[in-house]
mmCIF file of C-alpha atoms in Angstrom:
data_model
loop_
_atom_site.group_PDB
_atom_site.id
_atom_site.type_symbol
_atom_site.label_atom_id
_atom_site.label_comp_id
_atom_site.label_asym_id
_atom_site.label_seq_id
_atom_site.Cartn_x
_atom_site.Cartn_y
_atom_site.Cartn_z
ATOM 1 C CA UNK A 27 10.145 -19.954 -6.436
ATOM 2 C CA UNK A 28 8.694 -22.704 -4.293
ATOM 3 C CA UNK A 29 5.144 -22.514 -3.058
ATOM 4 C CA UNK A 30 4.430 -21.740 0.575
ATOM 5 C CA UNK A 31 2.203 -23.313 3.186
ATOM 6 C CA UNK A 32 0.080 -20.172 3.563
ATOM 7 C CA UNK A 33 -3.580 -21.127 3.953
ATOM 8 C CA UNK A 34 -5.336 -18.711 1.601
ATOM 9 C CA UNK A 35 -8.772 -19.730 2.836
ATOM 10 C CA UNK A 36 -7.782 -18.955 6.431
ATOM 11 C CA UNK A 37 -6.368 -15.628 5.226
ATOM 12 C CA UNK A 38 -9.600 -14.664 3.450
ATOM 13 C CA UNK A 39 -11.783 -15.660 6.369
ATOM 14 C CA UNK A 40 -9.596 -13.869 8.939
ATOM 15 C CA UNK A 41 -9.962 -10.607 7.011
ATOM 16 C CA UNK A 42 -13.691 -11.134 6.498
ATOM 17 C CA UNK A 43 -14.133 -11.755 10.212
ATOM 18 C CA UNK A 44 -12.207 -8.583 11.088
ATOM 19 C CA UNK A 45 -14.319 -6.584 8.624
ATOM 20 C CA UNK A 46 -17.597 -7.884 10.035
ATOM 21 C CA UNK A 47 -16.459 -7.226 13.600
ATOM 22 C CA UNK A 48 -15.599 -3.659 12.605
ATOM 23 C CA UNK A 49 -18.952 -3.188 10.890
ATOM 24 C CA UNK A 50 -20.813 -4.453 13.953
ATOM 25 C CA UNK A 51 -18.793 -2.248 16.316
ATOM 26 C CA UNK A 52 -19.473 0.845 14.191
ATOM 27 C CA UNK A 53 -23.143 0.030 13.629
ATOM 28 C CA UNK A 54 -22.882 -0.567 9.869
ATOM 29 C CA UNK A 55 -25.270 -3.334 8.762
ATOM 30 C CA UNK A 56 -24.100 -3.570 5.134
ATOM 31 C CA UNK A 57 -21.429 -2.191 2.816
ATOM 32 C CA UNK A 58 -20.899 -2.180 -0.936
ATOM 33 C CA UNK A 59 -17.569 -1.523 -2.685
ATOM 34 C CA UNK A 60 -16.143 -1.626 -6.177
ATOM 35 C CA UNK A 61 -12.563 -0.993 -5.051
ATOM 36 C CA UNK A 62 -10.575 -4.091 -6.139
ATOM 37 C CA UNK A 63 -8.232 -3.926 -3.141
ATOM 38 C CA UNK A 64 -11.118 -3.705 -0.696
ATOM 39 C CA UNK A 65 -12.900 -6.514 -2.568
ATOM 40 C CA UNK A 66 -9.799 -8.641 -2.000
ATOM 41 C CA UNK A 67 -9.778 -7.681 1.673
ATOM 42 C CA UNK A 68 -13.497 -8.338 2.135
ATOM 43 C CA UNK A 69 -13.724 -11.739 0.519
ATOM 44 C CA UNK A 70 -10.399 -12.874 -0.970
ATOM 45 C CA UNK A 71 -11.575 -12.665 -4.602
ATOM 46 C CA UNK A 72 -8.884 -11.306 -6.938
ATOM 47 C CA UNK A 73 -9.451 -10.621 -10.630
ATOM 48 C CA UNK A 74 -8.070 -8.006 -13.043
ATOM 49 C CA UNK A 75 -6.916 -5.714 -10.247
ATOM 50 C CA UNK A 76 -5.332 -2.991 -12.385
ATOM 51 C CA UNK A 77 -8.229 -2.954 -14.860
ATOM 52 C CA UNK A 78 -10.680 -2.675 -11.966
ATOM 53 C CA UNK A 79 -8.895 0.426 -10.681
ATOM 54 C CA UNK A 80 -10.208 2.265 -13.755
ATOM 55 C CA UNK A 81 -13.863 2.082 -12.766
ATOM 56 C CA UNK A 82 -16.603 0.039 -11.093
ATOM 57 C CA UNK A 83 -16.487 -3.310 -12.897
ATOM 58 C CA UNK A 84 -16.733 -5.750 -9.946
ATOM 59 C CA UNK A 85 -18.567 -5.259 -6.654
ATOM 60 C CA UNK A 86 -18.994 -6.953 -3.307
ATOM 61 C CA UNK A 87 -21.853 -6.542 -0.826
ATOM 62 C CA UNK A 88 -21.050 -7.588 2.748
ATOM 63 C CA UNK A 89 -23.566 -7.903 5.567
ATOM 64 C CA UNK A 90 -22.450 -7.648 9.180
ATOM 65 C CA UNK A 91 -24.887 -10.470 9.919
ATOM 66 C CA UNK A 92 -25.459 -12.223 6.637
ATOM 67 C CA UNK A 93 -23.798 -13.360 3.426
ATOM 68 C CA UNK A 94 -21.138 -11.878 1.177
ATOM 69 C CA UNK A 95 -22.373 -11.411 -2.392
ATOM 70 C CA UNK A 96 -19.841 -10.844 -5.177
ATOM 71 C CA UNK A 97 -20.801 -9.390 -8.547
ATOM 72 C CA UNK A 98 -17.951 -10.727 -10.705
ATOM 73 C CA UNK A 99 -16.950 -9.498 -14.163
ATOM 74 C CA UNK A 100 -19.044 -11.231 -16.835
ATOM 75 C CA UNK A 101 -17.541 -14.563 -17.847
ATOM 76 C CA UNK A 102 -15.253 -14.723 -14.808
ATOM 77 C CA UNK A 103 -17.635 -16.254 -12.276
ATOM 78 C CA UNK A 104 -15.720 -19.545 -12.387
ATOM 79 C CA UNK A 105 -12.656 -17.814 -10.898
ATOM 80 C CA UNK A 106 -14.277 -17.619 -7.461
ATOM 81 C CA UNK A 107 -12.997 -20.725 -5.715
ATOM 82 C CA UNK A 108 -13.200 -22.203 -2.249
ATOM 83 C CA UNK A 109 -10.266 -20.138 -0.964
ATOM 84 C CA UNK A 110 -12.515 -17.070 -0.820
ATOM 85 C CA UNK A 111 -15.103 -15.927 1.711
ATOM 86 C CA UNK A 112 -17.834 -15.523 -0.930
ATOM 87 C CA UNK A 113 -21.307 -16.951 -0.318
ATOM 88 C CA UNK A 114 -22.931 -16.044 -3.639
ATOM 89 C CA UNK A 115 -21.632 -15.013 -7.075
ATOM 90 C CA UNK A 116 -23.598 -12.904 -9.545
ATOM 91 C CA UNK A 117 -22.699 -11.339 -12.894
ATOM 92 C CA UNK A 118 -21.672 -7.675 -12.643
ATOM 93 C CA UNK A 119 -23.771 -5.305 -14.764
ATOM 94 C CA UNK A 120 -22.288 -2.378 -16.665
ATOM 95 C CA UNK A 121 -22.815 0.389 -14.135
ATOM 96 C CA UNK A 122 -20.296 2.869 -15.487
ATOM 97 C CA UNK A 123 -20.080 5.376 -18.312
ATOM 98 C CA UNK A 124 -18.874 2.698 -20.744
ATOM 99 C CA UNK A 125 -22.453 1.411 -20.794
ATOM 100 C CA UNK A 126 -23.437 4.475 -22.814
ATOM 101 C CA UNK A 127 -27.181 4.904 -23.246
ATOM 102 C CA UNK A 128 -27.808 1.869 -21.040
ATOM 103 C CA UNK A 129 -26.038 3.399 -18.046
ATOM 104 C CA UNK A 130 -29.107 4.828 -16.313
ATOM 105 C CA UNK A 131 -31.222 1.688 -16.737
ATOM 106 C CA UNK A 132 -28.364 -0.549 -15.607
ATOM 107 C CA UNK A 133 -27.745 1.604 -12.526
ATOM 108 C CA UNK A 134 -31.437 1.527 -11.570
ATOM 109 C CA UNK A 135 -31.684 -2.243 -12.012
ATOM 110 C CA UNK A 136 -28.520 -2.817 -9.988
ATOM 111 C CA UNK A 137 -29.761 -0.499 -7.224
ATOM 112 C CA UNK A 138 -33.021 -2.442 -7.027
ATOM 113 C CA UNK A 139 -31.047 -5.687 -6.794
ATOM 114 C CA UNK A 140 -28.890 -4.332 -3.946
ATOM 115 C CA UNK A 141 -31.908 -2.894 -2.121
ATOM 116 C CA UNK A 142 -33.719 -6.232 -2.347
ATOM 117 C CA UNK A 143 -30.697 -8.003 -0.849
ATOM 118 C CA UNK A 144 -30.548 -5.438 1.964
ATOM 119 C CA UNK A 145 -34.225 -6.000 2.786
ATOM 120 C CA UNK A 146 -33.767 -9.746 2.695
ATOM 121 C CA UNK A 147 -30.850 -9.675 5.115
ATOM 122 C CA UNK A 148 -32.128 -7.083 7.580
ATOM 123 C CA UNK A 149 -29.889 -4.115 6.716
ATOM 124 C CA UNK A 150 -32.662 -1.695 7.728
ATOM 125 C CA UNK A 151 -32.210 0.461 4.616
ATOM 126 C CA UNK A 152 -28.685 1.593 5.579
ATOM 127 C CA UNK A 153 -25.755 0.917 3.272
ATOM 128 C CA UNK A 154 -22.134 2.125 3.312
ATOM 129 C CA UNK A 155 -20.732 2.521 -0.211
ATOM 130 C CA UNK A 156 -17.498 3.422 -2.011
ATOM 131 C CA UNK A 157 -16.216 3.511 -5.568
ATOM 132 C CA UNK A 158 -19.401 4.327 -7.512
ATOM 133 C CA UNK A 159 -20.260 7.328 -9.673
ATOM 134 C CA UNK A 160 -23.206 9.648 -8.858
ATOM 135 C CA UNK A 161 -25.714 7.906 -11.205
ATOM 136 C CA UNK A 162 -25.286 4.712 -9.163
ATOM 137 C CA UNK A 163 -25.443 6.366 -5.742
ATOM 138 C CA UNK A 164 -28.473 8.388 -6.894
ATOM 139 C CA UNK A 165 -30.144 5.142 -7.984
ATOM 140 C CA UNK A 166 -29.364 3.487 -4.639
ATOM 141 C CA UNK A 167 -31.019 6.367 -2.810
ATOM 142 C CA UNK A 168 -33.983 6.231 -5.179
ATOM 143 C CA UNK A 169 -34.312 2.529 -4.292
ATOM 144 C CA UNK A 170 -34.878 3.537 -0.667
ATOM 145 C CA UNK A 171 -31.388 3.159 0.778
ATOM 146 C CA UNK A 172 -29.669 5.625 3.112
ATOM 147 C CA UNK A 173 -26.003 5.802 2.162
ATOM 148 C CA UNK A 174 -22.896 6.158 4.311
ATOM 149 C CA UNK A 175 -19.139 5.921 3.758
ATOM 150 C CA UNK A 176 -17.610 2.454 3.307
ATOM 151 C CA UNK A 177 -14.044 3.721 2.961
ATOM 152 C CA UNK A 178 -13.838 4.643 6.644
ATOM 153 C CA UNK A 179 -14.947 1.115 7.565
ATOM 154 C CA UNK A 180 -12.190 -0.467 5.486
ATOM 155 C CA UNK A 181 -9.589 1.961 6.846
ATOM 156 C CA UNK A 182 -10.483 0.951 10.386
ATOM 157 C CA UNK A 183 -10.596 -2.780 9.628
ATOM 158 C CA UNK A 184 -7.351 -2.869 7.646
ATOM 159 C CA UNK A 185 -5.461 -0.854 10.273
ATOM 160 C CA UNK A 186 -4.746 -3.930 12.438
ATOM 161 C CA UNK A 187 -3.283 -6.965 10.672
ATOM 162 C CA UNK A 188 -4.491 -10.464 11.477
ATOM 163 C CA UNK A 189 -2.083 -13.363 12.048
ATOM 164 C CA UNK A 190 -2.560 -14.929 8.568
ATOM 165 C CA UNK A 191 -1.958 -11.486 7.038
ATOM 166 C CA UNK A 192 1.387 -11.163 8.795
ATOM 167 C CA UNK A 193 2.407 -14.585 7.516
ATOM 168 C CA UNK A 194 1.539 -13.478 3.975
ATOM 169 C CA UNK A 195 3.347 -10.164 4.412
ATOM 170 C CA UNK A 196 6.558 -11.861 5.527
ATOM 171 C CA UNK A 197 6.467 -14.089 2.455
ATOM 172 C CA UNK A 198 5.776 -11.072 0.233
ATOM 173 C CA UNK A 199 8.811 -9.307 1.738
ATOM 174 C CA UNK A 200 11.013 -12.312 1.010
ATOM 175 C CA UNK A 201 9.983 -12.352 -2.641
ATOM 176 C CA UNK A 202 10.212 -8.596 -3.186
ATOM 177 C CA UNK A 203 13.667 -8.438 -1.596
ATOM 178 C CA UNK A 204 14.797 -11.090 -4.099
ATOM 179 C CA UNK A 205 13.386 -8.940 -6.910
ATOM 180 C CA UNK A 206 15.254 -5.916 -5.532
ATOM 181 C CA UNK A 207 18.489 -7.924 -5.649
ATOM 182 C CA UNK A 208 17.933 -8.519 -9.368
ATOM 183 C CA UNK A 209 17.462 -4.784 -9.864
ATOM 184 C CA UNK A 210 20.595 -3.897 -7.876
ATOM 185 C CA UNK A 211 22.645 -6.391 -9.892
ATOM 186 C CA UNK A 212 21.554 -4.657 -13.089
ATOM 187 C CA UNK A 213 22.702 -1.165 -12.087
ATOM 188 C CA UNK A 214 25.654 -0.311 -14.334
ATOM 189 C CA UNK A 215 27.017 2.628 -16.331
ATOM 190 C CA UNK A 216 25.223 2.881 -19.671
ATOM 191 C CA UNK A 217 22.075 1.072 -18.588
ATOM 192 C CA UNK A 218 18.893 3.142 -18.702
ATOM 193 C CA UNK A 219 16.697 3.611 -15.672
ATOM 194 C CA UNK A 220 13.736 1.843 -17.252
ATOM 195 C CA UNK A 221 15.862 -1.088 -18.430
ATOM 196 C CA UNK A 222 17.074 -1.762 -14.900
ATOM 197 C CA UNK A 223 13.697 -1.024 -13.325
ATOM 198 C CA UNK A 224 12.203 -3.696 -15.618
ATOM 199 C CA UNK A 225 14.368 -6.333 -13.916
ATOM 200 C CA UNK A 226 12.484 -5.690 -10.707
ATOM 201 C CA UNK A 227 9.144 -6.103 -12.475
ATOM 202 C CA UNK A 228 10.200 -9.342 -14.098
ATOM 203 C CA UNK A 229 11.142 -10.998 -10.815
ATOM 204 C CA UNK A 230 8.093 -9.597 -9.018
ATOM 205 C CA UNK A 231 5.652 -10.999 -11.579
ATOM 206 C CA UNK A 232 7.558 -14.289 -11.896
ATOM 207 C CA UNK A 233 7.096 -14.858 -8.164
ATOM 208 C CA UNK A 234 3.343 -14.138 -8.255
ATOM 209 C CA UNK A 235 3.463 -10.455 -7.415
ATOM 210 C CA UNK A 236 0.720 -8.114 -8.568
ATOM 211 C CA UNK A 237 2.143 -4.796 -9.784
ATOM 212 C CA UNK A 238 4.311 -1.803 -8.864
ATOM 213 C CA UNK A 239 2.225 1.192 -7.854
ATOM 214 C CA UNK A 240 4.792 3.927 -8.642
ATOM 215 C CA UNK A 241 7.778 4.471 -10.962
ATOM 216 C CA UNK A 242 10.224 5.649 -8.289
ATOM 217 C CA UNK A 243 13.602 4.688 -9.737
ATOM 218 C CA UNK A 244 15.933 7.564 -10.624
ATOM 219 C CA UNK A 245 19.624 8.279 -11.003
ATOM 220 C CA UNK A 246 22.223 11.045 -10.847
ATOM 221 C CA UNK A 247 20.777 14.566 -11.071
ATOM 222 C CA UNK A 248 17.282 13.046 -11.176
ATOM 223 C CA UNK A 249 17.600 11.975 -7.539
ATOM 224 C CA UNK A 250 16.831 15.592 -6.547
ATOM 225 C CA UNK A 251 14.154 16.595 -5.954
ATOM 226 C CA UNK A 252 12.521 13.280 -5.095
ATOM 227 C CA UNK A 253 9.469 11.697 -6.768
ATOM 228 C CA UNK A 254 10.948 11.763 -10.283
ATOM 229 C CA UNK A 255 9.807 8.729 -12.249
ATOM 230 C CA UNK A 256 11.935 6.147 -14.037
ATOM 231 C CA UNK A 257 12.860 7.310 -17.512
ATOM 232 C CA UNK A 258 15.237 6.859 -20.425
ATOM 233 C CA UNK A 259 18.293 8.452 -18.765
ATOM 234 C CA UNK A 260 21.389 6.252 -18.916
ATOM 235 C CA UNK A 261 23.235 5.890 -15.653
ATOM 236 C CA UNK A 262 26.812 7.024 -15.233
ATOM 237 C CA UNK A 263 29.620 5.791 -13.000
ATOM 238 C CA UNK A 264 29.410 7.539 -9.643
ATOM 239 C CA UNK A 265 25.675 8.238 -9.860
ATOM 240 C CA UNK A 266 23.464 7.864 -6.838
ATOM 241 C CA UNK A 267 20.512 5.622 -7.742
ATOM 242 C CA UNK A 268 17.321 5.820 -5.641
ATOM 243 C CA UNK A 269 14.766 3.022 -5.597
ATOM 244 C CA UNK A 270 11.415 2.618 -3.815
ATOM 245 C CA UNK A 271 9.806 -0.819 -4.167
ATOM 246 C CA UNK A 272 6.138 0.261 -3.836
ATOM 247 C CA UNK A 273 5.297 -3.304 -4.852
ATOM 248 C CA UNK A 274 1.990 -5.103 -4.516
ATOM 249 C CA UNK A 275 3.528 -8.498 -4.000
ATOM 250 C CA UNK A 276 2.540 -12.048 -3.153
ATOM 251 C CA UNK A 277 -1.190 -12.521 -2.414
ATOM 252 C CA UNK A 278 -1.638 -8.789 -3.045
ATOM 253 C CA UNK A 279 0.332 -7.612 0.003
ATOM 254 C CA UNK A 280 2.389 -4.452 -0.333
ATOM 255 C CA UNK A 281 6.115 -4.375 0.333
ATOM 256 C CA UNK A 282 7.536 -0.890 0.715
ATOM 257 C CA UNK A 283 11.196 -0.200 1.367
ATOM 258 C CA UNK A 284 13.684 2.151 -0.276
ATOM 259 C CA UNK A 285 17.400 1.945 -0.922
ATOM 260 C CA UNK A 286 19.977 4.173 -2.593
ATOM 261 C CA UNK A 287 22.832 2.579 -4.531
ATOM 262 C CA UNK A 288 26.068 3.812 -6.122
ATOM 263 C CA UNK A 289 26.473 3.086 -9.826
ATOM 264 C CA UNK A 290 29.715 1.605 -11.122
ATOM 265 C CA UNK A 291 33.098 1.287 -9.433
ATOM 266 C CA UNK A 292 33.749 4.968 -8.763
ATOM 267 C CA UNK A 293 34.176 5.800 -5.067
ATOM 268 C CA UNK A 294 31.423 7.807 -3.420
ATOM 269 C CA UNK A 295 32.043 11.520 -3.013
ATOM 270 C CA UNK A 296 32.223 13.071 0.470
ATOM 271 C CA UNK A 297 28.892 14.797 -0.173
ATOM 272 C CA UNK A 298 27.239 11.539 -1.240
ATOM 273 C CA UNK A 299 28.510 9.796 1.894
ATOM 274 C CA UNK A 300 27.375 12.662 4.110
ATOM 275 C CA UNK A 301 23.872 12.623 2.619
ATOM 276 C CA UNK A 302 23.656 8.838 2.923
ATOM 277 C CA UNK A 303 24.787 8.831 6.551
ATOM 278 C CA UNK A 304 22.236 11.506 7.418
ATOM 279 C CA UNK A 305 19.435 9.597 5.698
ATOM 280 C CA UNK A 306 20.483 6.405 7.468
ATOM 281 C CA UNK A 307 20.649 8.205 10.817
ATOM 282 C CA UNK A 308 17.207 9.696 10.247
ATOM 283 C CA UNK A 309 15.748 6.280 9.417
ATOM 284 C CA UNK A 310 17.346 4.507 12.391
ATOM 285 C CA UNK A 311 16.539 7.306 14.849
ATOM 286 C CA UNK A 312 12.863 7.473 13.871
ATOM 287 C CA UNK A 313 12.490 3.687 13.731
ATOM 288 C CA UNK A 314 13.799 3.497 17.302
ATOM 289 C CA UNK A 315 10.922 5.741 18.417
ATOM 290 C CA UNK A 316 8.267 3.260 17.264
ATOM 291 C CA UNK A 317 6.441 1.161 19.809
ATOM 292 C CA UNK A 318 2.999 0.105 21.030
ATOM 293 C CA UNK A 319 1.161 2.997 22.632
ATOM 294 C CA UNK A 320 3.500 5.684 21.276
ATOM 295 C CA UNK A 321 1.358 8.683 20.340
ATOM 296 C CA UNK A 322 1.789 10.013 16.811
ATOM 297 C CA UNK A 323 2.492 13.471 18.238
ATOM 298 C CA UNK A 324 5.220 12.154 20.561
ATOM 299 C CA UNK A 325 6.770 10.273 17.638
ATOM 300 C CA UNK A 326 6.682 13.367 15.437
ATOM 301 C CA UNK A 327 8.032 15.774 18.040
ATOM 302 C CA UNK A 328 10.935 13.459 18.924
ATOM 303 C CA UNK A 329 11.790 12.712 15.301
ATOM 304 C CA UNK A 330 15.304 13.245 13.950
ATOM 305 C CA UNK A 331 15.976 16.991 13.541
ATOM 306 C CA UNK A 332 16.491 17.647 9.842
ATOM 307 C CA UNK A 333 19.415 20.029 9.118
ATOM 308 C CA UNK A 334 18.361 23.370 7.667
ATOM 309 C CA UNK A 335 19.876 22.716 4.221
ATOM 310 C CA UNK A 336 17.593 19.695 3.737
ATOM 311 C CA UNK A 337 14.359 21.215 4.996
ATOM 312 C CA UNK A 338 11.771 21.857 2.361
ATOM 313 C CA UNK A 339 12.938 18.878 0.308
ATOM 314 C CA UNK A 340 12.317 15.985 2.698
ATOM 315 C CA UNK A 341 9.673 13.292 2.505
ATOM 316 C CA UNK A 342 6.146 14.600 3.044
ATOM 317 C CA UNK A 343 5.396 12.282 6.004
ATOM 318 C CA UNK A 344 7.445 10.602 8.717
ATOM 319 C CA UNK A 345 5.806 7.185 8.478
ATOM 320 C CA UNK A 346 2.757 5.469 7.005
ATOM 321 C CA UNK A 347 0.782 2.288 7.405
ATOM 322 C CA UNK A 348 0.946 -0.627 4.969
ATOM 323 C CA UNK A 349 -1.129 -3.676 4.130
ATOM 324 C CA UNK A 350 -2.704 -4.393 0.766
ATOM 325 C CA UNK A 351 -1.402 -0.935 -0.233
ATOM 326 C CA UNK A 352 -0.316 2.228 1.556
ATOM 327 C CA UNK A 353 -2.707 2.563 4.498
ATOM 328 C CA UNK A 354 -3.579 4.586 7.584
ATOM 329 C CA UNK A 355 -1.836 6.233 9.376
ATOM 330 C CA UNK A 356 0.133 8.766 7.323
ATOM 331 C CA UNK A 357 1.978 10.434 10.215
ATOM 332 C CA UNK A 358 2.782 14.098 9.466
ATOM 333 C CA UNK A 359 5.783 16.096 10.608
ATOM 334 C CA UNK A 360 5.565 18.308 13.693
ATOM 335 C CA UNK A 361 6.645 21.945 13.497
ATOM 336 C CA UNK A 362 7.665 24.133 16.408
ATOM 337 C CA UNK A 363 4.891 26.445 17.510
ATOM 338 C CA UNK A 364 2.261 24.679 15.367
ATOM 339 C CA UNK A 365 -0.472 22.569 17.039
ATOM 340 C CA UNK A 366 -0.313 18.889 16.114
ATOM 341 C CA UNK A 367 -3.802 17.771 15.152
ATOM 342 C CA UNK A 368 -3.151 14.175 14.022
ATOM 343 C CA UNK A 369 -4.464 12.124 16.916
ATOM 344 C CA UNK A 370 -3.862 8.498 17.827
ATOM 345 C CA UNK A 371 -1.056 6.111 18.654
ATOM 346 C CA UNK A 372 0.755 3.113 17.207
ATOM 347 C CA UNK A 373 -0.933 -0.170 18.139
ATOM 348 C CA UNK A 374 0.077 -3.844 18.090
ATOM 349 C CA UNK A 375 -0.793 -5.350 14.724
ATOM 350 C CA UNK A 376 0.007 -2.223 12.719
ATOM 351 C CA UNK A 377 2.568 -2.463 9.922
ATOM 352 C CA UNK A 378 4.367 0.856 9.462
ATOM 353 C CA UNK A 379 6.950 2.198 7.000
ATOM 354 C CA UNK A 380 9.439 4.806 8.219
ATOM 355 C CA UNK A 381 10.557 7.244 5.512
ATOM 356 C CA UNK A 382 13.791 9.191 4.975
ATOM 357 C CA UNK A 383 14.933 11.452 2.162
ATOM 358 C CA UNK A 384 17.964 13.733 2.353
ATOM 359 C CA UNK A 385 18.802 15.987 -0.583
ATOM 360 C CA UNK A 386 19.881 19.548 -1.322
ATOM 361 C CA UNK A 387 19.504 21.892 -4.268
ATOM 362 C CA UNK A 388 23.159 23.007 -4.227
ATOM 363 C CA UNK A 389 24.430 19.468 -4.883
ATOM 364 C CA UNK A 390 21.412 18.348 -6.974
ATOM 365 C CA UNK A 391 21.537 14.867 -5.418
ATOM 366 C CA UNK A 392 19.470 13.011 -2.869
ATOM 367 C CA UNK A 393 19.291 9.779 -0.864
ATOM 368 C CA UNK A 394 16.066 7.841 -0.236
ATOM 369 C CA UNK A 395 15.829 5.148 2.474
ATOM 370 C CA UNK A 396 12.819 3.403 4.018
ATOM 371 C CA UNK A 397 12.044 0.269 6.008
ATOM 372 C CA UNK A 398 8.917 -1.629 7.010
ATOM 373 C CA UNK A 399 8.100 -2.531 10.638
ATOM 374 C CA UNK A 400 5.517 -4.485 12.616
ATOM 375 C CA UNK A 401 4.305 -3.035 15.905
ATOM 376 C CA UNK A 402 4.109 -5.913 18.390
ATOM 377 C CA UNK A 403 2.632 -6.048 21.921
ATOM 378 C CA UNK A 404 6.132 -5.744 23.375
ATOM 379 C CA UNK A 405 8.012 -3.676 20.812
ATOM 380 C CA UNK A 406 8.829 -3.563 17.103
ATOM 381 C CA UNK A 407 9.899 -6.114 14.473
ATOM 382 C CA UNK A 408 11.773 -4.944 11.367
ATOM 383 C CA UNK A 409 10.179 -6.771 8.451
ATOM 384 C CA UNK A 410 12.467 -5.559 5.642
ATOM 385 C CA UNK A 411 16.124 -6.481 5.983
ATOM 386 C CA UNK A 412 17.568 -5.581 2.570
ATOM 387 C CA UNK A 413 21.200 -4.466 3.080
ATOM 388 C CA UNK A 414 22.268 -0.844 2.953
ATOM 389 C CA UNK A 415 24.987 0.319 0.582
ATOM 390 C CA UNK A 416 28.317 -0.221 2.339
ATOM 391 C CA UNK A 417 30.240 2.021 -0.089
ATOM 392 C CA UNK A 418 27.980 4.938 0.842
ATOM 393 C CA UNK A 419 27.585 4.190 4.520
ATOM 394 C CA UNK A 420 31.229 3.392 5.237
#
């Protein structure tokens, strides 16, 4: 896979600028996070992402008007290069339960260090935090800081994608679609779900992807109900095979589309074709409702009417945001006679995934489809273009 011309420094600084603008608009002088995805968003520093999801091992402190300080995992400080938006690198202390008897002392020392930085850079004693256990937040309060919620700040900042992000997302889509083609080529009678699913992983990692966040690859009777994880079952000719990418791809950007395939050379059954056509119609109908300024309630109330036999087994939301992972908004279904309380509207710069799942208990089969879209000032751009299954759609 050839390298691209994406300017990673411009990408990091565009996100950092958006984050600081959001902080200033919401009156948040400083924030501290240990979430590895939000660290990447805040400053562009990536290191041991999956390991860091297991606890607070790396942290970043961002000032709305001041520097960005990264506490990097011990021995990894040299990984922070000039493509990041980091102003200062420090060694991360062990502020988690793995520190054992040293936990309390380490938390207190770290809190004092953060409080001193907040005083130095005029944060006025207010700090938004996320991703720390109570001993750390207690120590931060004991150090004189008033704590708020950093997660809400990141949700708001990440909601609208910046131009360098969209460039990175398009490249991530290109690479993940190539990985999906490897997976589709491996679907054959006798192959196990996990053996074929591994083909997707191999291509994803070989093209500088990060990881797959779910195990949503299932076949035959395991396609109903949905959300069954890839396992040892061997596929049979005539099986439906459902696949959801859920991939953290190039430069950490998520790519999220779903397809359903037909295993082997057996023709699709009438029921399989009917389910597939309904899922495809649901996806296309709902995607056509997207647009700048469209209220979530209007979108939900005009969504494709699900036939009675499929109700109760559909996907839990109509659409959701996407960026460095699944993001705001998760747009819920609307139900007749029930007030719709999810407020807001689609805006230019949002990337949104439209979901469809059609299955029924009587047939014990289901079809999963999904595509990824960019809301533009004048309309909608479909970002994922992986082909649908002609043998099921025809």
